[in-house]
Each structure stands twice: as structure tokens, then as C-alpha cells.
JSON list of C-alpha atoms in Angstrom, two decimals:
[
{"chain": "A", "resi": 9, "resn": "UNK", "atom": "CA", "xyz": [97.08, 116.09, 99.33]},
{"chain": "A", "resi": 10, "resn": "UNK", "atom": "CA", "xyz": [99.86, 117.54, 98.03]},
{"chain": "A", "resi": 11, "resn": "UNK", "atom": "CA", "xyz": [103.65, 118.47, 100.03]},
{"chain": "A", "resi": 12, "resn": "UNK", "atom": "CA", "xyz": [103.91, 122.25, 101.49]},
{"chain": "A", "resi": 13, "resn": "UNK", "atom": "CA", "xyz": [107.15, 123.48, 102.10]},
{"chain": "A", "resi": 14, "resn": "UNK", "atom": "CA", "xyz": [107.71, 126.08, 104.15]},
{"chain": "A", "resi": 15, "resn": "UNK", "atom": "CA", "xyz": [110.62, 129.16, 103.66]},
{"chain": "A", "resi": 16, "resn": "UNK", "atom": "CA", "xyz": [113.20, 127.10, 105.70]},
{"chain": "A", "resi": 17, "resn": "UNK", "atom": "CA", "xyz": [112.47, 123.81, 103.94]},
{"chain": "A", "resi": 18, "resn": "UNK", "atom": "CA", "xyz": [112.48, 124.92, 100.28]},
{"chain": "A", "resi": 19, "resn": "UNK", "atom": "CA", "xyz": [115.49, 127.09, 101.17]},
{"chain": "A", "resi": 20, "resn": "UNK", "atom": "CA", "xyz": [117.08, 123.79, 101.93]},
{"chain": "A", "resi": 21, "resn": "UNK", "atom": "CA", "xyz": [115.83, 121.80, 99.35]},
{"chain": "A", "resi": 22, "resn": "UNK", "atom": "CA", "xyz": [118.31, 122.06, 96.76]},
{"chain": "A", "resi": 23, "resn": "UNK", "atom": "CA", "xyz": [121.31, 121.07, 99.50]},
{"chain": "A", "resi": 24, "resn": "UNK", "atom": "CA", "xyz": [118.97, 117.70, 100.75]},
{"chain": "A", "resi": 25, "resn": "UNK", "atom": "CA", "xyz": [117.68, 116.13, 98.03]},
{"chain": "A", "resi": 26, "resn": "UNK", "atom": "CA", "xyz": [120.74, 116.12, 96.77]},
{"chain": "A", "resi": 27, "resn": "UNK", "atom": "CA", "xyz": [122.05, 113.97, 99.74]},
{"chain": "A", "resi": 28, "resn": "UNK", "atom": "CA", "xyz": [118.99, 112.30, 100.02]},
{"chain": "A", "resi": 29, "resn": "UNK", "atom": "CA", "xyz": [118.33, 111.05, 96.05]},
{"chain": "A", "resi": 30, "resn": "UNK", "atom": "CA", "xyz": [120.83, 109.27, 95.00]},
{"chain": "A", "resi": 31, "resn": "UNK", "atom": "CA", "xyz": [121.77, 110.18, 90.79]},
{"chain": "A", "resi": 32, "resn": "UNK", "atom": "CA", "xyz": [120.02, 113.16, 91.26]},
{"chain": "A", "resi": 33, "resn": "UNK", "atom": "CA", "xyz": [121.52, 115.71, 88.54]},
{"chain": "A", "resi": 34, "resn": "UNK", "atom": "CA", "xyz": [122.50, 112.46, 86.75]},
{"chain": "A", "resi": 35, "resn": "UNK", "atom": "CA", "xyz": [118.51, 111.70, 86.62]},
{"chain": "A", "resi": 36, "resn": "UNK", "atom": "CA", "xyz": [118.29, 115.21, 84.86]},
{"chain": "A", "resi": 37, "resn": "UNK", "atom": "CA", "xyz": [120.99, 114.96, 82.20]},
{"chain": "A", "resi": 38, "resn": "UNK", "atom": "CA", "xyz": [119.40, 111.60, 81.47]},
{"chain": "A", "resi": 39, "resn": "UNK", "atom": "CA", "xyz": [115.74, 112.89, 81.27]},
{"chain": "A", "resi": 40, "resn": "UNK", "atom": "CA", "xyz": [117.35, 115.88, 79.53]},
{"chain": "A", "resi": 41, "resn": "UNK", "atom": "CA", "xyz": [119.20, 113.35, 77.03]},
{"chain": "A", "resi": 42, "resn": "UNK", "atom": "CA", "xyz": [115.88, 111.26, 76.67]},
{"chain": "A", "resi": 43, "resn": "UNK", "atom": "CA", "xyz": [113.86, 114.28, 75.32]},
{"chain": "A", "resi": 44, "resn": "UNK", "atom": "CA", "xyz": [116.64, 116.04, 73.33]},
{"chain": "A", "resi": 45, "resn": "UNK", "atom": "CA", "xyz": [116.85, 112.66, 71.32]},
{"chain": "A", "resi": 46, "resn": "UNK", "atom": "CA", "xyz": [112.84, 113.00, 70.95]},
{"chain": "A", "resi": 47, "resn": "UNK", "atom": "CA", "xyz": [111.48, 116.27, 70.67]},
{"chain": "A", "resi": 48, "resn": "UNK", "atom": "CA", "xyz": [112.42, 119.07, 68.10]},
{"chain": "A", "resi": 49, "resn": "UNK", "atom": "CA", "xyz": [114.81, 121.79, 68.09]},
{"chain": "A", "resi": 50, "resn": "UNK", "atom": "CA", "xyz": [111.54, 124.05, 68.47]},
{"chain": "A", "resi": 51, "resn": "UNK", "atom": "CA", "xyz": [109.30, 122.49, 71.81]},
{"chain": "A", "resi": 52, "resn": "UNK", "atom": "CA", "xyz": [106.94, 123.49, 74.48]},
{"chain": "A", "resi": 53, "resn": "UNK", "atom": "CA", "xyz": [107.65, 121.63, 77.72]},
{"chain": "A", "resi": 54, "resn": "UNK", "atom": "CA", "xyz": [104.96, 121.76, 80.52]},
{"chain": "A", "resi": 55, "resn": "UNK", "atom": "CA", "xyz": [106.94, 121.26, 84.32]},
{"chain": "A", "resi": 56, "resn": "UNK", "atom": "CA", "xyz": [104.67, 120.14, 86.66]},
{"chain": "A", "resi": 57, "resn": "UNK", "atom": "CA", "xyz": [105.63, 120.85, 89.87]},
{"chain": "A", "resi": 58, "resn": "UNK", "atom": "CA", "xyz": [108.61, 122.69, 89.26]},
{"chain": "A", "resi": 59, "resn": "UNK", "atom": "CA", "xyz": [110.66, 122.74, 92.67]},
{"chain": "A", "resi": 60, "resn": "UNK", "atom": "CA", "xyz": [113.63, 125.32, 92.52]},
{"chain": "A", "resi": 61, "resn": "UNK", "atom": "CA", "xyz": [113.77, 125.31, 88.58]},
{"chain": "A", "resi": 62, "resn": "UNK", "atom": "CA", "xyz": [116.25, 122.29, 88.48]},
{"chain": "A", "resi": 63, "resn": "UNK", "atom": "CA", "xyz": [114.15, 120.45, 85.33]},
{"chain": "A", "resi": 64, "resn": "UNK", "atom": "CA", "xyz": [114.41, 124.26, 83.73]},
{"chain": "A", "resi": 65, "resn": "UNK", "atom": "CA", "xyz": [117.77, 125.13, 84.11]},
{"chain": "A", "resi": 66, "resn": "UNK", "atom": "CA", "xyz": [119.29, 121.90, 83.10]},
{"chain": "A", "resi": 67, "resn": "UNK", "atom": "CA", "xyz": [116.85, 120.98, 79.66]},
{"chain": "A", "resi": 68, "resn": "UNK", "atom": "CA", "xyz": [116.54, 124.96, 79.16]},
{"chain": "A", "resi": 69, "resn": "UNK", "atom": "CA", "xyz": [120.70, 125.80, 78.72]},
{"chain": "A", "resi": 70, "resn": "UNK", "atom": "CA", "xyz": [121.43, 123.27, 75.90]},
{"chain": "A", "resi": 71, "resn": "UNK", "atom": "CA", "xyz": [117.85, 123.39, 74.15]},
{"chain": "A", "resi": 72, "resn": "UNK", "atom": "CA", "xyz": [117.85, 127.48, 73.38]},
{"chain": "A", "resi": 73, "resn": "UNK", "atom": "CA", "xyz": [114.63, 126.99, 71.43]},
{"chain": "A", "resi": 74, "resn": "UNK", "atom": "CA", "xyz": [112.58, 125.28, 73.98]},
{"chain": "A", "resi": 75, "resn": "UNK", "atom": "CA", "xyz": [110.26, 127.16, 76.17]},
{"chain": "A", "resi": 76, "resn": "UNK", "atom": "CA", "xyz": [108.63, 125.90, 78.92]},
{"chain": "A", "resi": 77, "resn": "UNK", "atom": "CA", "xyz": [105.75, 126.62, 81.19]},
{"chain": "A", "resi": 78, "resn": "UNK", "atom": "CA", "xyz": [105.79, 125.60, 84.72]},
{"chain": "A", "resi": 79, "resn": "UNK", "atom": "CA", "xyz": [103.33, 125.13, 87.85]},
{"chain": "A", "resi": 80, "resn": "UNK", "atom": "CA", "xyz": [104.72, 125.06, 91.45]},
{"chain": "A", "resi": 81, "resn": "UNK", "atom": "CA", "xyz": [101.98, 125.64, 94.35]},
{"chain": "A", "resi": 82, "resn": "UNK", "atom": "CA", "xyz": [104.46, 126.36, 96.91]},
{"chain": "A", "resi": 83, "resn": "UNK", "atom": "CA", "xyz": [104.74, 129.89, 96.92]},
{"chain": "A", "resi": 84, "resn": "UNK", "atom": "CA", "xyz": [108.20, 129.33, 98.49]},
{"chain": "A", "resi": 85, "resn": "UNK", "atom": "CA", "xyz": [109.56, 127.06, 96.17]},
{"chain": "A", "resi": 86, "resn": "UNK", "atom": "CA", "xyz": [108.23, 129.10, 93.23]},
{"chain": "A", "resi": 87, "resn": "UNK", "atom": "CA", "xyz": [109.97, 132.22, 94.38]},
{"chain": "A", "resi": 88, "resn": "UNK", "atom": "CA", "xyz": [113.02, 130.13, 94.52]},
{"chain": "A", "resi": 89, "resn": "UNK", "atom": "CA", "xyz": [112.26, 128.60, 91.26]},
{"chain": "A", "resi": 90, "resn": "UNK", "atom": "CA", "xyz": [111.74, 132.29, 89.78]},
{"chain": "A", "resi": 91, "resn": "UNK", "atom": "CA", "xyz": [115.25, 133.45, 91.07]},
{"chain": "A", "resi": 92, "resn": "UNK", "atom": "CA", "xyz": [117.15, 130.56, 89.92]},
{"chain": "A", "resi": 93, "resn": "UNK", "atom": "CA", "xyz": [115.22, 131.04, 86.28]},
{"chain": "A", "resi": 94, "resn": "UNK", "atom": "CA", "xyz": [116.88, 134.46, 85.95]},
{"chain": "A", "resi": 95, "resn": "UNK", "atom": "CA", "xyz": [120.09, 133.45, 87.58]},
{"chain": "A", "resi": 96, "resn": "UNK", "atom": "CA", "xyz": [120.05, 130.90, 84.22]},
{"chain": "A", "resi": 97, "resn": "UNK", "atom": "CA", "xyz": [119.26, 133.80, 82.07]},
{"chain": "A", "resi": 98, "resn": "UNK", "atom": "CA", "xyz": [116.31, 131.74, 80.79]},
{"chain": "A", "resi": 99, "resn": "UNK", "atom": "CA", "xyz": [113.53, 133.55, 82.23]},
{"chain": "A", "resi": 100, "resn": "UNK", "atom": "CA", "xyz": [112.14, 135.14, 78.85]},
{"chain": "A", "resi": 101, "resn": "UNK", "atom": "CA", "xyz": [111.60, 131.51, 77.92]},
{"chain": "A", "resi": 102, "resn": "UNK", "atom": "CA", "xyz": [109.71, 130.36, 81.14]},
{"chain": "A", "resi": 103, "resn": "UNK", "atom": "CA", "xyz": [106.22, 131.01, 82.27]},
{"chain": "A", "resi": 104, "resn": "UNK", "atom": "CA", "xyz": [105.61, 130.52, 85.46]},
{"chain": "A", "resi": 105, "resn": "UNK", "atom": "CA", "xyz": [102.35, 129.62, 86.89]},
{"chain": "A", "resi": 106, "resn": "UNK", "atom": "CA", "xyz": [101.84, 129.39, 91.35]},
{"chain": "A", "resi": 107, "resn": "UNK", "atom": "CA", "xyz": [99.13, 127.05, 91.18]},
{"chain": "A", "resi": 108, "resn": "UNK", "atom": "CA", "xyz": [98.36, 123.84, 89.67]},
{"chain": "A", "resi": 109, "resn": "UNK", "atom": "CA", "xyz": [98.10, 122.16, 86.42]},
{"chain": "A", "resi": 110, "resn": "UNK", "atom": "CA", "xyz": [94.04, 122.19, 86.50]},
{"chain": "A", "resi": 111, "resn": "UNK", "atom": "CA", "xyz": [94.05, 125.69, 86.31]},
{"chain": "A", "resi": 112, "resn": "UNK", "atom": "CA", "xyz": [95.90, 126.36, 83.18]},
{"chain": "A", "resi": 113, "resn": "UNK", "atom": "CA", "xyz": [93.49, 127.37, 80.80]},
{"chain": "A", "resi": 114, "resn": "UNK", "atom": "CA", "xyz": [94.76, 125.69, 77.23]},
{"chain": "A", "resi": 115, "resn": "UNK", "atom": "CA", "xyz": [95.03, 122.49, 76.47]},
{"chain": "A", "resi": 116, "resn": "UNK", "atom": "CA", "xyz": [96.21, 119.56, 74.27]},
{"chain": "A", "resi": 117, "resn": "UNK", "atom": "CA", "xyz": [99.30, 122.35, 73.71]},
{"chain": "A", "resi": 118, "resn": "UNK", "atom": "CA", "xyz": [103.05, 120.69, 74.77]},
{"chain": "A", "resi": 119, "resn": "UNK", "atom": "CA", "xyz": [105.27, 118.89, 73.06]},
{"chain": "A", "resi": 120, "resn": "UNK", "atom": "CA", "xyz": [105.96, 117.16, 76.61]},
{"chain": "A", "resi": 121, "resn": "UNK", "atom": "CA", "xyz": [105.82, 117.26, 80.25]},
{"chain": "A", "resi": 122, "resn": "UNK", "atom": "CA", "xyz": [108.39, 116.93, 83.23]},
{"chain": "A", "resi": 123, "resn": "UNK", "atom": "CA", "xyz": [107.35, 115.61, 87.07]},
{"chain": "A", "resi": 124, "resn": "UNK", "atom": "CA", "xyz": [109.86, 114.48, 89.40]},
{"chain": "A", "resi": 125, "resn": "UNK", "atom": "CA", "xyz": [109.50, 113.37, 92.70]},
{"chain": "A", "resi": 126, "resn": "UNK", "atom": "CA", "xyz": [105.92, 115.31, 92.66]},
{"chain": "A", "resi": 127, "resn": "UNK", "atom": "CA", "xyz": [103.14, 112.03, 92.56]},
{"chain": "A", "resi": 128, "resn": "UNK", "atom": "CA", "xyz": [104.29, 110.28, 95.37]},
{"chain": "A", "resi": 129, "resn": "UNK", "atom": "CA", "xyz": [103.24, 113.13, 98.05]},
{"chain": "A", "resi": 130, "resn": "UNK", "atom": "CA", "xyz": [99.62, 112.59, 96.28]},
{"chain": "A", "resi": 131, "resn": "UNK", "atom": "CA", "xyz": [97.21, 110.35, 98.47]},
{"chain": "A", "resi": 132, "resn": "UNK", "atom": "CA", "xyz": [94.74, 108.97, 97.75]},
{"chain": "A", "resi": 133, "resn": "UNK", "atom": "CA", "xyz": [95.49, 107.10, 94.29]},
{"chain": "A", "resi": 134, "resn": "UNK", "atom": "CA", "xyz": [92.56, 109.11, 93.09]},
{"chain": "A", "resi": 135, "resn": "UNK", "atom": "CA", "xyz": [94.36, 112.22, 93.62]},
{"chain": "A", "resi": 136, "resn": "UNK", "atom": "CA", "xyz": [97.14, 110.22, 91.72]},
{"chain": "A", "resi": 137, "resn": "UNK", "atom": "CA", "xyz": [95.01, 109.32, 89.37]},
{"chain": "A", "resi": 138, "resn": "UNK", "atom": "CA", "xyz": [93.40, 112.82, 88.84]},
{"chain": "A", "resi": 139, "resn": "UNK", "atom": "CA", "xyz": [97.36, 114.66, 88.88]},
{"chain": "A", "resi": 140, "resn": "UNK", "atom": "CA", "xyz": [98.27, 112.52, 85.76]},
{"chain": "A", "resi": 141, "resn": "UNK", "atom": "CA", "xyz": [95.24, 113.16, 84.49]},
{"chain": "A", "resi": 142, "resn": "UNK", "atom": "CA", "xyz": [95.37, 116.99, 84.07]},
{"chain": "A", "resi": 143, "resn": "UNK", "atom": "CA", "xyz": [99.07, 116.47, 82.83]},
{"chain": "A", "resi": 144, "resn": "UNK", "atom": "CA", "xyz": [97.27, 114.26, 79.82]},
{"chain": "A", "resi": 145, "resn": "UNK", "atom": "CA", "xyz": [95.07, 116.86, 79.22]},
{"chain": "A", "resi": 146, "resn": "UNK", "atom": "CA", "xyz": [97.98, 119.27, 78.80]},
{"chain": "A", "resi": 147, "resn": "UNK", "atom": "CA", "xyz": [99.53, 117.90, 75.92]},
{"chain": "A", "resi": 148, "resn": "UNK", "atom": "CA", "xyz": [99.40, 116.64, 72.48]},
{"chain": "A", "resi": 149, "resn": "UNK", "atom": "CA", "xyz": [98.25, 113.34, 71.03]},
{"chain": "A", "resi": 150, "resn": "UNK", "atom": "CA", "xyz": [101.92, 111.03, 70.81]},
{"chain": "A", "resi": 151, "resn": "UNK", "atom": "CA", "xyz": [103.35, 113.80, 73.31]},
{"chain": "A", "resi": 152, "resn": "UNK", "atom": "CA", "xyz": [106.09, 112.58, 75.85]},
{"chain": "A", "resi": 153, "resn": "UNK", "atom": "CA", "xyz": [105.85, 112.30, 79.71]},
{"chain": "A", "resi": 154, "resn": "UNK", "atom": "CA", "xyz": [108.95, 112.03, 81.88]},
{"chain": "A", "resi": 155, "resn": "UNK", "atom": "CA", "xyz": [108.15, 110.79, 85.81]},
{"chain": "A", "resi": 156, "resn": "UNK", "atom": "CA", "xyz": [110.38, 110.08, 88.61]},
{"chain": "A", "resi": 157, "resn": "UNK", "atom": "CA", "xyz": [109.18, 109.15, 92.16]},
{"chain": "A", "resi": 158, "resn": "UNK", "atom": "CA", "xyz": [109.47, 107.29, 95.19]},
{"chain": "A", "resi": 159, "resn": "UNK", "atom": "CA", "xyz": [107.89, 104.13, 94.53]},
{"chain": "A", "resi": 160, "resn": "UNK", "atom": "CA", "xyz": [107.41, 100.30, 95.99]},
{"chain": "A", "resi": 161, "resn": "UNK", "atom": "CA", "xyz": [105.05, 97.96, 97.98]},
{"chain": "A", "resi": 162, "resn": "UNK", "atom": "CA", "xyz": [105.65, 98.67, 101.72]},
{"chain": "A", "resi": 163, "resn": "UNK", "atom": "CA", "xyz": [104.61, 94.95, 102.66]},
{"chain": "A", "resi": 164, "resn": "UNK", "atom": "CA", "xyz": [107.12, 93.02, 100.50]},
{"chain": "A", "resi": 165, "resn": "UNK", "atom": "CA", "xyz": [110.82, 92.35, 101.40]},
{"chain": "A", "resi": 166, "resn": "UNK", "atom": "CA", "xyz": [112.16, 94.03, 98.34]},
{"chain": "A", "resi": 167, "resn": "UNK", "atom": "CA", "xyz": [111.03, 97.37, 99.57]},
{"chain": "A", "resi": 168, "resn": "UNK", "atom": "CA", "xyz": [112.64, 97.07, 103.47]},
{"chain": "A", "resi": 169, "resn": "UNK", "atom": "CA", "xyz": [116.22, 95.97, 101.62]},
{"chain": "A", "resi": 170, "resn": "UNK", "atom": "CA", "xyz": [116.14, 98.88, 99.55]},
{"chain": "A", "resi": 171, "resn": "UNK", "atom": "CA", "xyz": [114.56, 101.20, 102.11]},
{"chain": "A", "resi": 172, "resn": "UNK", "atom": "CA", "xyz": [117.73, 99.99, 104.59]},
{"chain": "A", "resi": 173, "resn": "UNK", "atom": "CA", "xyz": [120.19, 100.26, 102.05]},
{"chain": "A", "resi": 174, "resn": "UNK", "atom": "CA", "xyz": [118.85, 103.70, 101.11]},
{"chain": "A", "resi": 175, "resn": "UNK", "atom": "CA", "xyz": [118.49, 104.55, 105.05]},
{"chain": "A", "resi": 176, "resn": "UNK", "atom": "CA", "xyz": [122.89, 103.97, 105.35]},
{"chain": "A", "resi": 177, "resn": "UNK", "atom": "CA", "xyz": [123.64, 105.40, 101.74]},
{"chain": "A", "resi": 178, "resn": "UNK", "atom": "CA", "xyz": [122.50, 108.40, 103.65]},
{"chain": "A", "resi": 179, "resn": "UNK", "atom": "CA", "xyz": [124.14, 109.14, 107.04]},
{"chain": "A", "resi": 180, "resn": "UNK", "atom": "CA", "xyz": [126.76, 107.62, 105.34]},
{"chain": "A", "resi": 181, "resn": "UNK", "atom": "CA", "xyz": [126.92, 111.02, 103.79]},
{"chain": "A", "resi": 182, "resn": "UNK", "atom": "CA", "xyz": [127.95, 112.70, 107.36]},
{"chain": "A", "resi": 183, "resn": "UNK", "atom": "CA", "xyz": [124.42, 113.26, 108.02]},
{"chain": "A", "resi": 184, "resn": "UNK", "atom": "CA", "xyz": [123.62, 113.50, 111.94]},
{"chain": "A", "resi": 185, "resn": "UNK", "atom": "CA", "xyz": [121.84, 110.52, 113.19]},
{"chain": "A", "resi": 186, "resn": "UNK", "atom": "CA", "xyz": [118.64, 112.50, 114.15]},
{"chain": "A", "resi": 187, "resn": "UNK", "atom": "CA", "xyz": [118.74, 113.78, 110.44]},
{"chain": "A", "resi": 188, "resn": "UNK", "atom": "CA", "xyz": [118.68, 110.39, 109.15]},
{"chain": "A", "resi": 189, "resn": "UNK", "atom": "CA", "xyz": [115.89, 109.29, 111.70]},
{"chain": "A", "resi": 190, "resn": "UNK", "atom": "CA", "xyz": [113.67, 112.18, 111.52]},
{"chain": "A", "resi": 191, "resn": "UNK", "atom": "CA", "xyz": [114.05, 112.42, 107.49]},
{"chain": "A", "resi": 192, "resn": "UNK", "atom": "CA", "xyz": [113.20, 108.17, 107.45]},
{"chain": "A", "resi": 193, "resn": "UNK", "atom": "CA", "xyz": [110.63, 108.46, 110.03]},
{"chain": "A", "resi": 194, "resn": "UNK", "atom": "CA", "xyz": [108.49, 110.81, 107.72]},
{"chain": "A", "resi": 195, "resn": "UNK", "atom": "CA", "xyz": [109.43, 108.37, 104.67]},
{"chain": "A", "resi": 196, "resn": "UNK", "atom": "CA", "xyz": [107.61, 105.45, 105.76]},
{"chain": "A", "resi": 197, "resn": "UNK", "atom": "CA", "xyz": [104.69, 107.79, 107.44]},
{"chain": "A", "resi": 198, "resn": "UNK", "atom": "CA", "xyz": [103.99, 110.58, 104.36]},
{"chain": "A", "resi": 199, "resn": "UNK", "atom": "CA", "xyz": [104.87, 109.46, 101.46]},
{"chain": "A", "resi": 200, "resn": "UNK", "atom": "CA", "xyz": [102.67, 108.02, 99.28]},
{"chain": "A", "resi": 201, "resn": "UNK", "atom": "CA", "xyz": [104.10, 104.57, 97.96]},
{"chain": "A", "resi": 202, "resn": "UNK", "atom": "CA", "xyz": [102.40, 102.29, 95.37]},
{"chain": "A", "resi": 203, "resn": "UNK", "atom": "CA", "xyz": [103.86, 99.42, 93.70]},
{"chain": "A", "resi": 204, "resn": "UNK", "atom": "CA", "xyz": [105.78, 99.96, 90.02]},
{"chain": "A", "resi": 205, "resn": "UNK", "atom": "CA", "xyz": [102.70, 98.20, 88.29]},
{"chain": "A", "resi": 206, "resn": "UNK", "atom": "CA", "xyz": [100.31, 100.06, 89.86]},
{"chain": "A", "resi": 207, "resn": "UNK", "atom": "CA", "xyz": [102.20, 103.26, 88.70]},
{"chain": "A", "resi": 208, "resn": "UNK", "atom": "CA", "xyz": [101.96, 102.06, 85.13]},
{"chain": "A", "resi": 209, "resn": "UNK", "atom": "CA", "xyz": [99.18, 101.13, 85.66]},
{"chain": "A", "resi": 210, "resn": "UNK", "atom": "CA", "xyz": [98.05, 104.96, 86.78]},
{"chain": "A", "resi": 211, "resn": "UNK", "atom": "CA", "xyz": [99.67, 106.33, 83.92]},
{"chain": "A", "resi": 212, "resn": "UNK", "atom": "CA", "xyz": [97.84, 104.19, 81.97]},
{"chain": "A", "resi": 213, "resn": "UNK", "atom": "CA", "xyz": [94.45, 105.13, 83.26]},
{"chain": "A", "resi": 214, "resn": "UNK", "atom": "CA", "xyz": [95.04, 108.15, 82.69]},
{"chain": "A", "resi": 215, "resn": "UNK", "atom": "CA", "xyz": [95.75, 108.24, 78.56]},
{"chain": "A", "resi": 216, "resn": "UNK", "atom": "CA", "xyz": [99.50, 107.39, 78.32]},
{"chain": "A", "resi": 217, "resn": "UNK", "atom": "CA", "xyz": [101.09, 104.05, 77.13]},
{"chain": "A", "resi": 218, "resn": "UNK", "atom": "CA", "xyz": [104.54, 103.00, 76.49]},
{"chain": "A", "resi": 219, "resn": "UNK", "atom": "CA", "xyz": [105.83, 103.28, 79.59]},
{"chain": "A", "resi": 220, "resn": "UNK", "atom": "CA", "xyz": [109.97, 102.28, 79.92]},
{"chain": "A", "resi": 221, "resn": "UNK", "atom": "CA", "xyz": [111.73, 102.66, 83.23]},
{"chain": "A", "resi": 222, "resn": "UNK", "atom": "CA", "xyz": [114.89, 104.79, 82.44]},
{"chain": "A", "resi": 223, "resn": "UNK", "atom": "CA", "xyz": [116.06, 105.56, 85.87]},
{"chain": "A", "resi": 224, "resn": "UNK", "atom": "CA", "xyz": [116.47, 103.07, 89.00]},
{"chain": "A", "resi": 225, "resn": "UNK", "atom": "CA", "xyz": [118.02, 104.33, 92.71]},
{"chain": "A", "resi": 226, "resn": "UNK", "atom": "CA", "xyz": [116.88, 102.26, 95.94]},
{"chain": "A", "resi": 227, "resn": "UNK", "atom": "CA", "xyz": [113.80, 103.25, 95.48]},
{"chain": "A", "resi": 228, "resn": "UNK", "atom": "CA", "xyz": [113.23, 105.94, 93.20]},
{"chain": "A", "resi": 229, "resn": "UNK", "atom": "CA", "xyz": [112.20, 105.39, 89.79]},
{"chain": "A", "resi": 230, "resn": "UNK", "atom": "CA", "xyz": [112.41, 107.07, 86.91]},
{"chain": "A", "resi": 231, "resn": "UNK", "atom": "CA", "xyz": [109.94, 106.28, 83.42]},
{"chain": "A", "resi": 232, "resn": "UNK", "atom": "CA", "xyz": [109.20, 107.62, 80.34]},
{"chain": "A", "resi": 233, "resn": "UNK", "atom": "CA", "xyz": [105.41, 107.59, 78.41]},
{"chain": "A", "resi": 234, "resn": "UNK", "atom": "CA", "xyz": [103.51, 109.18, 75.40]},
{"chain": "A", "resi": 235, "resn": "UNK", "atom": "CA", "xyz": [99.90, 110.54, 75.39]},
{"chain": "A", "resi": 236, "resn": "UNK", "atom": "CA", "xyz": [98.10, 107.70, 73.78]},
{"chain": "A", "resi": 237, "resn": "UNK", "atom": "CA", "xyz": [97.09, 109.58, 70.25]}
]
């Protein structure tokens, strides 16, 4: 299953995860960076779960020829998403879809596809499995896929040092104390967390190869793929 946010919680989204993801708009001038050095002038960029438009707005002002189509099922989010679209001025070169991916009707059509911090809300690893999927399916044969997620194996002692670290980073940030608890409560409960090689592994299964990590911070990760052709 996937995350639902409510009007109250995608209202605040755009104030937490800053707080709460460390690099965050540097993650998107990198990912922007990354595909500006790859695709075209002239490109077709699929965002798959597309938040409050932050992928959009920051590829979509310095790439004026790049149009994108979106999916976001939260019909919160996407009304956010919407707004902030216009706000950009950039709305005549977004399509918006409130659904998901599996419902688009064309495929083997983008130049390349954006998902951050969507996949690890996913559970089982065949729902995983099955999301990445229908991005494949999406785009073109040597086509580019940017991820970034929470990621790690919950058993190991790697993943508690980070999880810690990430866990003071935080409240350091003059977050209350039952902020910080309830917000790293639900962490180790909801989401979805699978080692780095079996994310590669995933993307792998599902028709992409060449997969470089780009982006490291506690523990999200950040990596780049292509459709296998």
C-alpha cells in the first residue's frame, strides 16, 4: 500500500520534509543537474508520484523545452501540486494525472522518469516490484530513471547509527520532542525499508540496469538507472 495524506498533512509537507530530509532541494538541483547533462534540450519527463510539484518546478524553470507528465494519487497533494505548477508559470507544460502510473494509457513514451521518496511507503516488495515496473513500461528503451528513498536493513548496526544520528539531526532543528518521537515512531513502524542491494536489485527486475548511487543522507538514498534497451 501506498502513503495517504490527508489536507493537514500535505499542507505541511513542504515545511517537514524539509526538516526531516536532510539535502533536500540540494537532492533536486543534483537530480536536476544529472538529467540536464543527459537528456535533450527537447524531453518528456514522467513524475511519478509528484508530491507538491517540487521535481516540476525545479527541472521545469531552467529546461523551458521539457514537458512533463505527472501522477499523484493524493487528491490533496495533487491540488497542491496543481497550485504550485501555476504559481511556476509552468502549467501549460505539465499534465497532471490523480491516479497512478498503471493507468496512463501510452507507453514506451518518456525520455525519463522522476520518484522520490515514493517506493519506500510500498509493502510488500511485490508492490515494489510491480511500482517500478509500470514506470519501465512508461518509457523508452536506454531511457533514464532517477529514485530517491528511505532505504537500509533494519537488523544490522549500520542502519540504528544512521537511524540515531538522523533521529538528533532532527530535533536538533528546534523540533518539539513529541515531534521527533511521534515522526520516528512511525519511521521504524510504516515505512517500508529494504536493503541497497535489494533495491538494485528491484530495479533490476524490473528492466533497468546501470544503477549509480548519486545521493547519500543517513539514510536516504538517491540512484540513477536506464531502461535496459
Amino acid at each position: 500500500m501506498e502513503e495517504q495524506f490527508d489536507e493537514s498533512r500535505a499542507t505541511n509537507y513542504d515545511r517537514k520534509i524539509r526538516l526531516l530530509a536532510p539535502g533536500y532541494e540540494t537532492l533536486h538541483r543534483m537530480l536536476n543537474q544529472l538529467l540536464s547533462s543527459l537528456l535533450p534540450k527537447k524531453a518528456h519527463i514522467l513524475v511519478v508520484g509528484a508530491g507538491t510539484g517540487m521535481d516540476i518546478v525545479t527541472c521545469g524553470t531552467v529546461n523551458p523545452q521539457w514537458e512533463f507528465s505527472a501522477v499523484e494519487p493524493s487528491p490533496e497533494m495533487f491540488a497542491l501540486c496543481r497550485n504550485n505548477i501555476a504559481s511556476a508559470g509552468l502549467d501549460e507544460r505539465v499534465h497532471l494525472h490523480c491516479g497512478y502510473t498503471s493507468e496512463l494509457a501510452r507507453a514506451a513514451q518518456f525520455d525519463a522518469a522522476i520518484s522520490i521518496f515514493v517506493s519506500h511507503f510500498i509493502q510488500p516488495e511485490s508492490d515494489k516490484l510491480k511500482f517500478f515496473s509500470d514506470i519501465a513500461t512508461q518509457l523508452r528503451g536506454g531511457a533514464y530513471f532517477v529514485a530517491a528513498d528511505l532505504h537500509g536493513d533494519k537488523n544490522s548496526d549500520e542502519f540504528n547509527l544512521l537511524l540515531n544520528g538522523w533521529r538528533k539531526f532532527y530535533a536538533s532543528q528546534d523540533v518539539g520532542e513529541q515531534e521527533v518521537e511521534t515522526a520516528f515512531s512511525y519511521i521504524r513502524q510504516d515505512i517500508s525499508f529494504i536493503s541497497e542491494s535489494r533495491f538494485i536489485q528491484l530495479l533490476q527486475e524490473s528492466g533497468f540496469a546501470e544503477v549509480y548511487a548519486f545521493f547519500r543522507a543517513f539514510l536516504f538514498g538517491g540512484w540513477i538507472c536506464r531502461k535496459s534497451l
